[in-house]
Amino acid sequence: TFHFVALYIGVLLKGTCYLAEEIFHLQSRYHGSFWRALSTCLPLHWHGPMLLICGSAYVALLDGDGQPLSLHLGLASLCQLLVLALGLH
């Protein structure tokens, strides 16, 4: 479950990077529509519910190791940023 959460965090981070680049092309590619650019870069119609399901399953299966959930998610985010930065995806 943690692996799937980490993968979807990676997808969301990658989409956010794409969105940051596409902001400069709003007029030429998306006719000024921020929502079109957002839906192109972050297709949340499928990834959003899957991230919610995986996150809920992770919270439900949390083994109580004493570490806060924010630490686990923060480390997963940092690992995914490292994977994206190194081109290991």
C-alpha positions as a Python dict, from the first residue, in 0.01 Angstrom:
ca = {
    (1, 'T'): (0, 0, 0),
    (2, 'F'): (281, 237, 85),
    (3, 'H'): (439, 166, -253),
    (4, 'F'): (118, 260, -437),
    (5, 'V'): (83, 577, -232),
    (6, 'A'): (443, 667, -317),
    (7, 'L'): (382, 599, -687),
    (8, 'Y'): (75, 821, -694),
    (9, 'I'): (257, 1095, -506),
    (10, 'G'): (514, 1071, -784),
    (11, 'V'): (243, 1103, -1049),
    (12, 'L'): (102, 1410, -877),
    (13, 'L'): (446, 1568, -839),
    (14, 'K'): (525, 1504, -1205),
    (15, 'G'): (189, 1653, -1307),
    (16, 'T'): (260, 1957, -1094),
    (17, 'C'): (593, 2004, -1272),
    (18, 'Y'): (416, 1976, -1609),
    (19, 'L'): (160, 2231, -1495),
    (20, 'A'): (432, 2474, -1390),
    (21, 'E'): (572, 2452, -1744),
    (22, 'E'): (233, 2472, -1918),
    (23, 'I'): (133, 2790, -1730),
    (24, 'F'): (347, 2982, -1980),
    (25, 'H'): (144, 2841, -2272),
    (26, 'L'): (-210, 2907, -2146),
    (27, 'Q'): (-302, 3144, -2429),
    (28, 'S'): (-149, 2950, -2716),
    (29, 'R'): (-244, 2593, -2617),
    (30, 'Y'): (-544, 2622, -2386),
    (31, 'H'): (-713, 2944, -2504),
    (32, 'G'): (-649, 3104, -2165),
    (33, 'S'): (-823, 2828, -1968),
    (34, 'F'): (-632, 2733, -1654),
    (35, 'W'): (-874, 2444, -1592),
    (36, 'R'): (-795, 2286, -1930),
    (37, 'A'): (-425, 2299, -1852),
    (38, 'L'): (-487, 2157, -1505),
    (39, 'S'): (-697, 1867, -1634),
    (40, 'T'): (-434, 1791, -1899),
    (41, 'C'): (-143, 1786, -1655),
    (42, 'L'): (-323, 1632, -1356),
    (43, 'P'): (-597, 1394, -1474),
    (44, 'L'): (-753, 1369, -1128),
    (45, 'H'): (-1065, 1194, -1258),
    (46, 'W'): (-872, 867, -1225),
    (47, 'H'): (-568, 945, -1009),
    (48, 'G'): (-755, 1133, -738),
    (49, 'P'): (-984, 847, -631),
    (50, 'M'): (-699, 594, -656),
    (51, 'L'): (-476, 811, -435),
    (52, 'L'): (-760, 848, -187),
    (53, 'I'): (-817, 469, -177),
    (54, 'C'): (-447, 393, -136),
    (55, 'G'): (-407, 662, 128),
    (56, 'S'): (-708, 533, 320),
    (57, 'A'): (-577, 177, 304),
    (58, 'Y'): (-238, 293, 428),
    (59, 'V'): (-391, 476, 722),
    (60, 'A'): (-607, 174, 803),
    (61, 'L'): (-306, -60, 792),
    (62, 'L'): (-70, 174, 978),
    (63, 'D'): (125, -53, 1209),
    (64, 'G'): (165, 200, 1486),
    (65, 'D'): (542, 235, 1471),
    (66, 'G'): (517, 564, 1656),
    (67, 'Q'): (609, 779, 1356),
    (68, 'P'): (356, 1039, 1239),
    (69, 'L'): (183, 986, 906),
    (70, 'S'): (318, 1321, 781),
    (71, 'L'): (674, 1187, 821),
    (72, 'H'): (592, 879, 611),
    (73, 'L'): (425, 1086, 338),
    (74, 'G'): (704, 1344, 346),
    (75, 'L'): (969, 1076, 300),
    (76, 'A'): (769, 919, 18),
    (77, 'S'): (744, 1260, -151),
    (78, 'L'): (1117, 1319, -117),
    (79, 'C'): (1194, 974, -257),
    (80, 'Q'): (969, 1036, -556),
    (81, 'L'): (1128, 1376, -619),
    (82, 'L'): (1468, 1205, -614),
    (83, 'V'): (1346, 941, -861),
    (84, 'L'): (1215, 1216, -1093),
    (85, 'A'): (1533, 1426, -1058),
    (86, 'L'): (1758, 1131, -1136),
    (87, 'G'): (1542, 1014, -1426),
    (88, 'L'): (1485, 669, -1276),
    (89, 'H'): (1116, 649, -1362),
}
